[in-house]
Short mmCIF file of C-alpha atoms in Angstrom, two decimals:
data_model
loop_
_atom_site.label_atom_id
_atom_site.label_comp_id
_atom_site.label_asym_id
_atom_site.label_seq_id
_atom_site.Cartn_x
_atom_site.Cartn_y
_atom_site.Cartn_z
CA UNK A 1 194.67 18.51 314.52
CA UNK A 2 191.46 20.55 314.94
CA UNK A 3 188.77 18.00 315.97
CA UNK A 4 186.03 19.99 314.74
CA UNK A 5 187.09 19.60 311.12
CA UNK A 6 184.60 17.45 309.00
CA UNK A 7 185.01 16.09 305.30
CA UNK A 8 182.57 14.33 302.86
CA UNK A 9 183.77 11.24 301.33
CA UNK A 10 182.14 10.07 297.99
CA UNK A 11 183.64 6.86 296.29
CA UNK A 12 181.45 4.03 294.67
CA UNK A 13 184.53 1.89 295.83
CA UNK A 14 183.03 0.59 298.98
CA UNK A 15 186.93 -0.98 299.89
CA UNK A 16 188.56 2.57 299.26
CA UNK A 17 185.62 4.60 300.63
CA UNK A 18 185.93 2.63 303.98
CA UNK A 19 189.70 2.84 303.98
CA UNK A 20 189.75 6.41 303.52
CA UNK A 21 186.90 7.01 306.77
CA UNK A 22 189.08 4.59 308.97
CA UNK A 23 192.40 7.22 308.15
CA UNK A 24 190.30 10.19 308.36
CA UNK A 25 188.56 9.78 311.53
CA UNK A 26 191.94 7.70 313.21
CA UNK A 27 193.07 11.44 312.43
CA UNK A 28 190.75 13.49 314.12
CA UNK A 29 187.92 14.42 311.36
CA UNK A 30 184.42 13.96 311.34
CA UNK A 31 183.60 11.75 308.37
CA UNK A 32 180.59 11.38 306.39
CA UNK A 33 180.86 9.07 303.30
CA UNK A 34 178.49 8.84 299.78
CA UNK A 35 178.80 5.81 297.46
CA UNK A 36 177.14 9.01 295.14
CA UNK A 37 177.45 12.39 294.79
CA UNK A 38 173.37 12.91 294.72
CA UNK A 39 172.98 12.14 298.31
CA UNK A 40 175.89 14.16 299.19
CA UNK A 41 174.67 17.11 297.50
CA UNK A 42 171.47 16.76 299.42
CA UNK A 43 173.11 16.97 302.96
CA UNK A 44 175.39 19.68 302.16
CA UNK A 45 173.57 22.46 303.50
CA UNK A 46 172.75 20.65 306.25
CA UNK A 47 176.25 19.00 307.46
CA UNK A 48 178.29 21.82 305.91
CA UNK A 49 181.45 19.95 305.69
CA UNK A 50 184.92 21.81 305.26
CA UNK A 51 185.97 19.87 302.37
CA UNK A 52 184.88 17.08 299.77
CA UNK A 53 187.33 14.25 299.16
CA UNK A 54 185.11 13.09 295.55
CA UNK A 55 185.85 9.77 293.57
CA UNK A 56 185.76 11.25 289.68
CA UNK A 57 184.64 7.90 287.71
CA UNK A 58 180.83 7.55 289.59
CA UNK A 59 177.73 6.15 288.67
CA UNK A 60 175.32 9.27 287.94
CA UNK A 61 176.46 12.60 288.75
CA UNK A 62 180.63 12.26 287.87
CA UNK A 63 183.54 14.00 290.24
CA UNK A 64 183.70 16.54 287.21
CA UNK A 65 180.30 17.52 287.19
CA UNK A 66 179.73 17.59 291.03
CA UNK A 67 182.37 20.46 290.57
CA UNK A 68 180.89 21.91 287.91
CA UNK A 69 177.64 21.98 289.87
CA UNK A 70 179.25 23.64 293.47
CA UNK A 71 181.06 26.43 291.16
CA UNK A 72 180.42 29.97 292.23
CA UNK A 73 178.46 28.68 295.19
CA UNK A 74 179.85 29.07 298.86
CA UNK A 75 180.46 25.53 298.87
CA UNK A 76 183.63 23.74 300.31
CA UNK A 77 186.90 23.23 298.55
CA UNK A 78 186.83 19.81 296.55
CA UNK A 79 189.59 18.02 296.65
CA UNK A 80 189.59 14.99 293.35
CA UNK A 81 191.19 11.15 293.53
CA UNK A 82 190.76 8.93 290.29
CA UNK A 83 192.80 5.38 289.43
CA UNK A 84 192.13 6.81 286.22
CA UNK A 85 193.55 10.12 286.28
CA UNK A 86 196.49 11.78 284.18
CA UNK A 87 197.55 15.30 283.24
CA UNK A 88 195.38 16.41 281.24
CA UNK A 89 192.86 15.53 284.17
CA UNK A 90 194.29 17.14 286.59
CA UNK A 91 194.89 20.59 285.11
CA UNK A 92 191.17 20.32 283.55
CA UNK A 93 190.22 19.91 287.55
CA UNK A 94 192.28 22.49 289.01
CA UNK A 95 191.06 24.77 285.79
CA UNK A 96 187.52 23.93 286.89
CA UNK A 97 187.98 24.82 290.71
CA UNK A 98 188.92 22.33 291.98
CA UNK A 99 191.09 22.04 295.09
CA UNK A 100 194.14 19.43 294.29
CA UNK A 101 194.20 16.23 292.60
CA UNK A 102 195.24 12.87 293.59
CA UNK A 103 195.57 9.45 291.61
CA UNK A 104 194.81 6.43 293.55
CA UNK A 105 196.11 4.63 295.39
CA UNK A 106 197.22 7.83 297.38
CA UNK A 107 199.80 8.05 299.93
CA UNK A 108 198.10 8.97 303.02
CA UNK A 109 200.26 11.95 304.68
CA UNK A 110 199.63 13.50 301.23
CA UNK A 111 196.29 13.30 301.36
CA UNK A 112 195.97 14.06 305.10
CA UNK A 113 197.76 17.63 304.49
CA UNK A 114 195.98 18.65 301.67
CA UNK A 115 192.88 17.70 303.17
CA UNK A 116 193.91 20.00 306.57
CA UNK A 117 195.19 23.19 304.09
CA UNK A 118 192.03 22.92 302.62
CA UNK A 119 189.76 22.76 305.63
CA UNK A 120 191.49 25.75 307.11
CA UNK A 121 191.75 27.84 303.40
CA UNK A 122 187.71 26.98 303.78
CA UNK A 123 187.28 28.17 307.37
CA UNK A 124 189.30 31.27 306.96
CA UNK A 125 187.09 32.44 303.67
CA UNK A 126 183.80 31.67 306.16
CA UNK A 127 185.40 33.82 308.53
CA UNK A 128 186.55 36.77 306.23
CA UNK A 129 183.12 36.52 304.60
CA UNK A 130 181.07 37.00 308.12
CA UNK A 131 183.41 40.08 309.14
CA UNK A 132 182.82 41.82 305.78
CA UNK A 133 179.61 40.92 306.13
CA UNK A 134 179.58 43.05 309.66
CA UNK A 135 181.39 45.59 307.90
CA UNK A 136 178.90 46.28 305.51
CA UNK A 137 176.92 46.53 308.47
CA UNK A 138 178.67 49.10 310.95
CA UNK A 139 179.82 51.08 308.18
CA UNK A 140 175.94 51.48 306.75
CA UNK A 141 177.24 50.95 302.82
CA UNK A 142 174.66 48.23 302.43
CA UNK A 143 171.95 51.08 303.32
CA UNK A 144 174.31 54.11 300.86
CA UNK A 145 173.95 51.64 297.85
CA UNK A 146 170.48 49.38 298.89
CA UNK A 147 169.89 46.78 296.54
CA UNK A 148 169.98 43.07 295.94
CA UNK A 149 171.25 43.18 292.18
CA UNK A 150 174.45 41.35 291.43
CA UNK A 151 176.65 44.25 290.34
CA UNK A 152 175.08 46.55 293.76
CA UNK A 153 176.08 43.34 295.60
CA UNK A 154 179.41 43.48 293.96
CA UNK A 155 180.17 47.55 293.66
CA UNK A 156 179.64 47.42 297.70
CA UNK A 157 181.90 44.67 297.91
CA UNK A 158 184.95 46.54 295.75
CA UNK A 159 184.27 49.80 297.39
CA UNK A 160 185.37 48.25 300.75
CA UNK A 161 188.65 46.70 299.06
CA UNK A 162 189.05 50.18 297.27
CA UNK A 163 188.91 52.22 300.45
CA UNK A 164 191.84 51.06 301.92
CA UNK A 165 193.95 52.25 298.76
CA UNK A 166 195.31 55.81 298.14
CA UNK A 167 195.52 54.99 294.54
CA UNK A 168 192.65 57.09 292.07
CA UNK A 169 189.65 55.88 291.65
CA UNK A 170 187.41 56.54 288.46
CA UNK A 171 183.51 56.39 289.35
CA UNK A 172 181.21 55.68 285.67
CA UNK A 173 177.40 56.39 285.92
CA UNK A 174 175.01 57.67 284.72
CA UNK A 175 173.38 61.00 286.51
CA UNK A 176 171.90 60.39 289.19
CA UNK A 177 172.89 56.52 290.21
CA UNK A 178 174.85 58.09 293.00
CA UNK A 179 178.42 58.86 292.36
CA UNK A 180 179.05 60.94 294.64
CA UNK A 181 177.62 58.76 297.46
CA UNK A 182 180.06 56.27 296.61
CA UNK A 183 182.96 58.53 296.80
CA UNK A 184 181.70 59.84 300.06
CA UNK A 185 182.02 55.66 301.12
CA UNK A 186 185.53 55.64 299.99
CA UNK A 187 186.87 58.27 301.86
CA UNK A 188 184.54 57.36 305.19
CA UNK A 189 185.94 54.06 305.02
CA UNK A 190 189.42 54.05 304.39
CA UNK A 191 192.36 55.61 306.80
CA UNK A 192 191.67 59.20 305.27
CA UNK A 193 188.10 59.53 307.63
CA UNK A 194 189.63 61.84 309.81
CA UNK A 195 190.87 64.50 307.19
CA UNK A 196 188.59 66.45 304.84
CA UNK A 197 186.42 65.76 301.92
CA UNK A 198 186.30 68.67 299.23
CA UNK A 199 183.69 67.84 296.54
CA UNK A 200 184.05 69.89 293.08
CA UNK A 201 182.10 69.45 290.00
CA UNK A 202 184.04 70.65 287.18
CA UNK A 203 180.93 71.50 284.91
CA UNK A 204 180.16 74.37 286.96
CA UNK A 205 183.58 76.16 286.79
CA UNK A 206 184.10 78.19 283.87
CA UNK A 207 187.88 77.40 282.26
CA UNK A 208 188.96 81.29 283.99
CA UNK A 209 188.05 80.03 287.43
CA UNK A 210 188.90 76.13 287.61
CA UNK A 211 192.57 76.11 288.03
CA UNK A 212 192.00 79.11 291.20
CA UNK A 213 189.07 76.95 292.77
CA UNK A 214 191.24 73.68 292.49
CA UNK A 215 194.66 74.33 292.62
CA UNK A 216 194.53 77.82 294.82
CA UNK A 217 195.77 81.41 294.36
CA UNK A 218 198.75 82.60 296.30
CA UNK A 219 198.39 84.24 299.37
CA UNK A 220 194.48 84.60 298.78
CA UNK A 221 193.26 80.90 298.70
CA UNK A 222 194.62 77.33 299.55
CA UNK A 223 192.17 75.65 296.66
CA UNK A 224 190.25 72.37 296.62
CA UNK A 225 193.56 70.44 296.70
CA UNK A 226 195.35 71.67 299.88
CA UNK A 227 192.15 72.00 301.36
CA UNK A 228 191.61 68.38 301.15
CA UNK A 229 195.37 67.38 302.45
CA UNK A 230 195.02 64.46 304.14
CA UNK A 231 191.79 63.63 302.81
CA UNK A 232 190.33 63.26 299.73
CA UNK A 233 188.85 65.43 296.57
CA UNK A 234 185.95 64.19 294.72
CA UNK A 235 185.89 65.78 291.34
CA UNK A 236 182.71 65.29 289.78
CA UNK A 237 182.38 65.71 285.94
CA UNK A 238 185.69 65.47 285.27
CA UNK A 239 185.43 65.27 281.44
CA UNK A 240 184.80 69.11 281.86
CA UNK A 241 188.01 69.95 283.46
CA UNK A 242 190.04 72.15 281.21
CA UNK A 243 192.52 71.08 279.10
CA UNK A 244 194.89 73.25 279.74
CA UNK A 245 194.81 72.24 283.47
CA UNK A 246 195.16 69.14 282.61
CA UNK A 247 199.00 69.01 282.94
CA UNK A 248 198.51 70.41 286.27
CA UNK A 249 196.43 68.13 287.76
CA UNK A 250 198.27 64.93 286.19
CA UNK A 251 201.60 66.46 287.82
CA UNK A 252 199.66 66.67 291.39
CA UNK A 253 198.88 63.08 291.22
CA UNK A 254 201.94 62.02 290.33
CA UNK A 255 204.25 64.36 292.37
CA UNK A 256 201.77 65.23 294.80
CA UNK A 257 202.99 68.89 294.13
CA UNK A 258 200.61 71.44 292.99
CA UNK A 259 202.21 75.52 292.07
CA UNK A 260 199.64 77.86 293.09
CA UNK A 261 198.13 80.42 290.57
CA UNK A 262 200.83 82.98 290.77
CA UNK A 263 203.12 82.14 293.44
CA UNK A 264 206.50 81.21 292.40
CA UNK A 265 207.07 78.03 294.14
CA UNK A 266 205.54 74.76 294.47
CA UNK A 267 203.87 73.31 297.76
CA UNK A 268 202.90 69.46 298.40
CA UNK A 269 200.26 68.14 298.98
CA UNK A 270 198.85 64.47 300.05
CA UNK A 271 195.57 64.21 298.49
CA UNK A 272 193.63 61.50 297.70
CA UNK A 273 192.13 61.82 293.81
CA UNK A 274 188.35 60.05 293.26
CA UNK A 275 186.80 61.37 289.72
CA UNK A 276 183.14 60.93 288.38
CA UNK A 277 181.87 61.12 284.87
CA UNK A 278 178.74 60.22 282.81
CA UNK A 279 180.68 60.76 279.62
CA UNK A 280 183.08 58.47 277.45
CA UNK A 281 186.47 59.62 278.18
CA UNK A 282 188.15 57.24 275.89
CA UNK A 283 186.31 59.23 272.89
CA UNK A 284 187.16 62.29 274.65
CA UNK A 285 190.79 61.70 274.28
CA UNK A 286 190.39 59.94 270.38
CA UNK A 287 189.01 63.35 270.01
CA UNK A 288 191.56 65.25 271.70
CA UNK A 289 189.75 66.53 274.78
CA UNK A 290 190.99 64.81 277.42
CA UNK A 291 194.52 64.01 277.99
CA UNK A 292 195.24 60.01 277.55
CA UNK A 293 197.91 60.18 280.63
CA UNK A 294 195.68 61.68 283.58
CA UNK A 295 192.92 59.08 282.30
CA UNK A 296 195.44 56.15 282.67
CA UNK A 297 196.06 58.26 286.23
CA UNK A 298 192.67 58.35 287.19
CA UNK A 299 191.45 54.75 286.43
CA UNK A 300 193.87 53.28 288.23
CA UNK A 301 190.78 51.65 289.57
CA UNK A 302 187.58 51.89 287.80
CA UNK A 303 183.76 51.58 289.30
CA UNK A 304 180.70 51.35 287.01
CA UNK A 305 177.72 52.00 288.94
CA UNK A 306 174.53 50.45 286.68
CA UNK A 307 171.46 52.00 285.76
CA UNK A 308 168.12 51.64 287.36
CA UNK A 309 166.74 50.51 284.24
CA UNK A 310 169.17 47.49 284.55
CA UNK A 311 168.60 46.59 288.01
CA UNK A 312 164.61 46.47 288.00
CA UNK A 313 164.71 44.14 290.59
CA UNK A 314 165.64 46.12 293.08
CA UNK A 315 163.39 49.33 291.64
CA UNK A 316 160.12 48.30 294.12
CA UNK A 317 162.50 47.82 297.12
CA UNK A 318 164.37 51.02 296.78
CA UNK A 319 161.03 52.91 296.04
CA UNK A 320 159.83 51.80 299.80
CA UNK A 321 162.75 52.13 301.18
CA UNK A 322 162.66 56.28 299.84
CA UNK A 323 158.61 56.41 300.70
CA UNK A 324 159.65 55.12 304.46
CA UNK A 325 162.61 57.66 304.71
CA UNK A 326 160.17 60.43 303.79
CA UNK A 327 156.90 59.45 305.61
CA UNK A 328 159.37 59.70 308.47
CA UNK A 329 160.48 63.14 307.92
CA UNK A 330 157.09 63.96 307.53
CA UNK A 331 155.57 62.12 310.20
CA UNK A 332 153.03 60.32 308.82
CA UNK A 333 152.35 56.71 307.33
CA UNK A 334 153.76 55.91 303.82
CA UNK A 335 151.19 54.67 301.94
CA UNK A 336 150.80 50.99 300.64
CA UNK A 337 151.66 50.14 297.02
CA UNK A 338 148.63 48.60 294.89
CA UNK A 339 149.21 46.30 292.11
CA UNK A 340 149.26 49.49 289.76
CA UNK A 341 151.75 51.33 291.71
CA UNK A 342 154.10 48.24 291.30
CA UNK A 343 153.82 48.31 287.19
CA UNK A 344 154.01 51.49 287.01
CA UNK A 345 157.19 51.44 288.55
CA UNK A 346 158.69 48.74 286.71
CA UNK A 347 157.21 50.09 283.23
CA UNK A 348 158.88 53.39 283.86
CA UNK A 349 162.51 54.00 282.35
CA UNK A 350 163.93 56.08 285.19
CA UNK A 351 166.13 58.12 283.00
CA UNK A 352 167.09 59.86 286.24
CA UNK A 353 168.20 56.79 287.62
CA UNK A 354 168.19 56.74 291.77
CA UNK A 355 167.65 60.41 291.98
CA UNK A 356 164.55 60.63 290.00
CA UNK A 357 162.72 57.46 292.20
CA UNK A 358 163.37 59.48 295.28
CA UNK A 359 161.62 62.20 293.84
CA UNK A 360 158.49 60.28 292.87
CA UNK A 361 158.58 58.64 296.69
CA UNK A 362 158.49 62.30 297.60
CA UNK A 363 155.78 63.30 295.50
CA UNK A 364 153.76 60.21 296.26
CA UNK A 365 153.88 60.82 299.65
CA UNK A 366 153.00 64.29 299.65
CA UNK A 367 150.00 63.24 297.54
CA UNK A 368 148.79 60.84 300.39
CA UNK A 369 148.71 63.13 303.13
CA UNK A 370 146.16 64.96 300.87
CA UNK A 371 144.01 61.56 301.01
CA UNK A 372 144.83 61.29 296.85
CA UNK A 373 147.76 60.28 294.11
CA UNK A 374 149.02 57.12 293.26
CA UNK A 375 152.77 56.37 291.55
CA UNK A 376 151.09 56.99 288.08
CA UNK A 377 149.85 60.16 288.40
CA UNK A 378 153.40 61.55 290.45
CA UNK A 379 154.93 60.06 287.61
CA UNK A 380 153.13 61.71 285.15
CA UNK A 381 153.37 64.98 287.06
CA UNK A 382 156.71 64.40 286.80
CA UNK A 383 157.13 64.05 282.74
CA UNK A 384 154.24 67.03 282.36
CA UNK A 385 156.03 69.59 284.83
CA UNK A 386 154.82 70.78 287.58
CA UNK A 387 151.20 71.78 287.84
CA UNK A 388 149.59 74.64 284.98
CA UNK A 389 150.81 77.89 286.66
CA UNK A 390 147.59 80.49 287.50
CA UNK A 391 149.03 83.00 285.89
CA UNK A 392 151.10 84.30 282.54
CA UNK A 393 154.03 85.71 285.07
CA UNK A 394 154.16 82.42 286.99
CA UNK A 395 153.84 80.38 283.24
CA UNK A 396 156.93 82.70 281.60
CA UNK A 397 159.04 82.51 284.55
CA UNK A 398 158.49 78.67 284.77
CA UNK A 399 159.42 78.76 281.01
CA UNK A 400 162.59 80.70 281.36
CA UNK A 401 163.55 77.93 284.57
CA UNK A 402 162.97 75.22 281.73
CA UNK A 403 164.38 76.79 279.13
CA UNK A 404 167.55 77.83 281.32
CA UNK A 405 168.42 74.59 283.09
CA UNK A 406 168.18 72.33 280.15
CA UNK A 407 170.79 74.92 278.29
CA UNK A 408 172.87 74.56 281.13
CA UNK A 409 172.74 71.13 281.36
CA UNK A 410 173.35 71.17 277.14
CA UNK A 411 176.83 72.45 277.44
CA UNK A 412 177.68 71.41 281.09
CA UNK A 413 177.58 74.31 282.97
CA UNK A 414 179.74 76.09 280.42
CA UNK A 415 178.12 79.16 281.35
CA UNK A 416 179.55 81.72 278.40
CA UNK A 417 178.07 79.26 276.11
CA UNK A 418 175.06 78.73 278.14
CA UNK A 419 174.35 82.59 277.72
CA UNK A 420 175.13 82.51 273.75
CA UNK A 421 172.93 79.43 273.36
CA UNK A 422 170.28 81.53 274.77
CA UNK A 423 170.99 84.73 272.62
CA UNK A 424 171.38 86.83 275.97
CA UNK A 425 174.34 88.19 277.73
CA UNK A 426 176.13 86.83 280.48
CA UNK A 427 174.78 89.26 283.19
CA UNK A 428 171.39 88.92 281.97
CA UNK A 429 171.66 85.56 282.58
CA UNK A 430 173.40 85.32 285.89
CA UNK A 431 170.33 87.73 287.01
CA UNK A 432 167.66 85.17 285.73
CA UNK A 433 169.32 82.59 287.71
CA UNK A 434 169.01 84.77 290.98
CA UNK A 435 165.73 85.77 289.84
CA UNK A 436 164.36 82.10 289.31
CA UNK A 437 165.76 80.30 292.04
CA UNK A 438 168.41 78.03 289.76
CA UNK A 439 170.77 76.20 291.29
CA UNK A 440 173.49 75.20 289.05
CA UNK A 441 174.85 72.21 291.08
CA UNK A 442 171.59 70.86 291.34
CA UNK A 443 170.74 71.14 287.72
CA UNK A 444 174.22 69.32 286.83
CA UNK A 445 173.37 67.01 289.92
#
């Protein structure tokens, strides 16, 4: 028997509640006993007990509700004893969390061994809790995805039980709440480290070119997939991919084997499949878009990464975190936030989620090493556009950039359609985007 184990016992029956102590601590355990469960609450914290053996009929706060009340806490296992109990007890206990369920008077090598499997159940949770906990902080996730909300708490959580998988994963988000960061976490965490990381998005490939980029051409190019063999391929925008390579890209999940654009035969390949999208894809595939078999391929697992508008909590925190990352590149001090810096962050949307904050911490910061600015002003430089260009050259050309990357974003990189949207031809176009400095993987960021 491990002498360090310790139990709470709470019974208003004095007789039962000093019969139980005597067994318990002739047994090894280190015994604290409650006529109520008030007081016992109290000193929780404090004693931190590996489990609760709880009376259910008490004056004040019942066996029930003490279990209702410890319920998604860290709290120990609870383990129930009633002269009162029956079935329908019972099963509404273990429904309710609780650990087993006993009817009085017990037998006492029953109660001794539940009491022992759930001390060590306890201790073993406390223990795989601390080294994820050091997990989180070696492998630097809680610093990828910073935040104290609930589902950021959660997504880091799943992302280390995800890495470990070979199985698809589908990442959901809007643009810009970092995606492709947490793709980057699943393959740097799991067994796949070692081997490459090929990162496509699929709005920037024109239907002609996608199945030559991805899959490879024979005896010119091995393609995203063998290029990543071992590894993983990130696929970002996948609601974009072709449908007629669809078929092709289902088959190299399943199969693992992937034919080459013109070669003959088939080669394999061991590739590791995580996809990104800001769209629906169910309503892609009611309306015939997107093929209902390589979704139910690609979701094998699913992660929904939350707006910032939904996780305003952690908006101020992230913001400093972004200003301190930059004063440092810069080598200067970030400045402090005022009271209106604060509601102006938590007043603003952030319909650029993650991405767009870092840009205003950017902007702020460049402001202050100028001695001026304030969050409000780089936010409304920001929604205005840069500052009013000095001359009609510099104001059409920042027109055309405008003009140009919203189109682009409009039909997802699509870049035929991109040029017909803007009524010019395709090589006029292509020599804008040298001309004005457009980056199309940026723009579809």
């Amino acid at each position: 028997m491990n002498l360090a184990h310790s139990v709470f016992v709470i019974d208003d029956d004095r007789e039962l509640r000093d019969s139980a102590a005597h067994l318990l601590t002739r047994s090894g355990w280190q015994v604290t006993t409650f006529a109520e469960a008030e007081p016992a609450l109290l000193r929780l914290e404090g004693l931190a007990p590996d489990v609760i053996l709880s009376d259910v009929r008490m004056p004040g706060l019942s066996g029930l509700e003490l279990l209702d009340r410890l319920k998604g806490t860290d709290a120990p296992p609870i383990v129930l004893i009633s002269a009162h109990g029956d079935i329908p007890m019972a099963v509404e206990a273990i429904q309710n969390g609780a650990y087993s369920f006993l009817e009085k008077p017990f037998e006492p090598r029953r109660l001794l061994r539940i009491l022992q499997h759930a001390a060590e159940a306890h201790r073993l949770a406390q223990m795989a809790g601390r080294m994820r906990a050091e997990l989180l902080r070696l492998s630097g996730l809680d610093r990828v995805l910073l935040g104290n909300d609930a589902r950021i708490v959660g997504l880091r959580q799943e992302i280390l039980d995800l890495a470990e998988t070979r199985a698809s994963v589908l990442i959901q988000g809007e643009t810009g709440t970092g995606k492709e960061l947490v793709a980057r976490a699943l393959h740097r965490l799991g067994p796949r480290q070692d081997a490459g990381f090929e990162s496509i998005n699929c709005a920037t490939l024109g239907p002609a070119h996608f199945e030559e980029i991805v899959f490879g051409v024979d005896g010119r190019a091995k393609g995203a997939l063998r290029g990543a063999d071992g590894g993983t391929l990130f696929l970002d925008e996948i609601a974009a991919c072709p449908l007629d390579a669809q078929s092709k890209l289902l088959r190299a999940i399943e199969t693992g084997v992937v034919r080459p654009v013109g070669a003959d035969t088939e080669v394999t390949t061991d590739t590791r499949i995580i996809a990104a999208t800001n769209e629906d894809l169910g309503a892609l595939v009611a309306a015939g878009k997107f093929r209902a078999d390589l979704l139910y391929r690609l979701n094998t697992f699913e992660l929904h990464l939350p707006p910032l508008r939904e996780r305003r909590e952690d908006i101020v925190l992230l913001f400093e975190h972004f200003l301190g990352d930059v004063a440092e590149t810069y080598e200067v001090a970030a400045p402090s936030l005022s009271a209106e810096d604060t509601a102006a962050l938590l007043a603003h949307d952030w319909p650029g989620n993650v991405r767009e904050l870092r840009h205003i911490a950017e902007r702020r910061l460049l402001a202050a090493r100028r001695g001026t600015g304030s969050v409000g002003s780089a936010l409304t430089q920001s929604e205005a556009g840069e500052d009013m260009p000095g001359t009609l050259r510099e104001a059409v050309a920042r027109f055309e950039r405008s003009l140009i990357a919203q189109a682009i974003r409009t039909h997802q990189g699509r870049m035929d359609a991109v040029a017909e949207a803007l009524g010019i031809g395709r090589r006029t176009l292509n020599d804008k985007i040298v001309k004005l400095g457009l980056d199309k993987a940026n723009i579809l960021g």
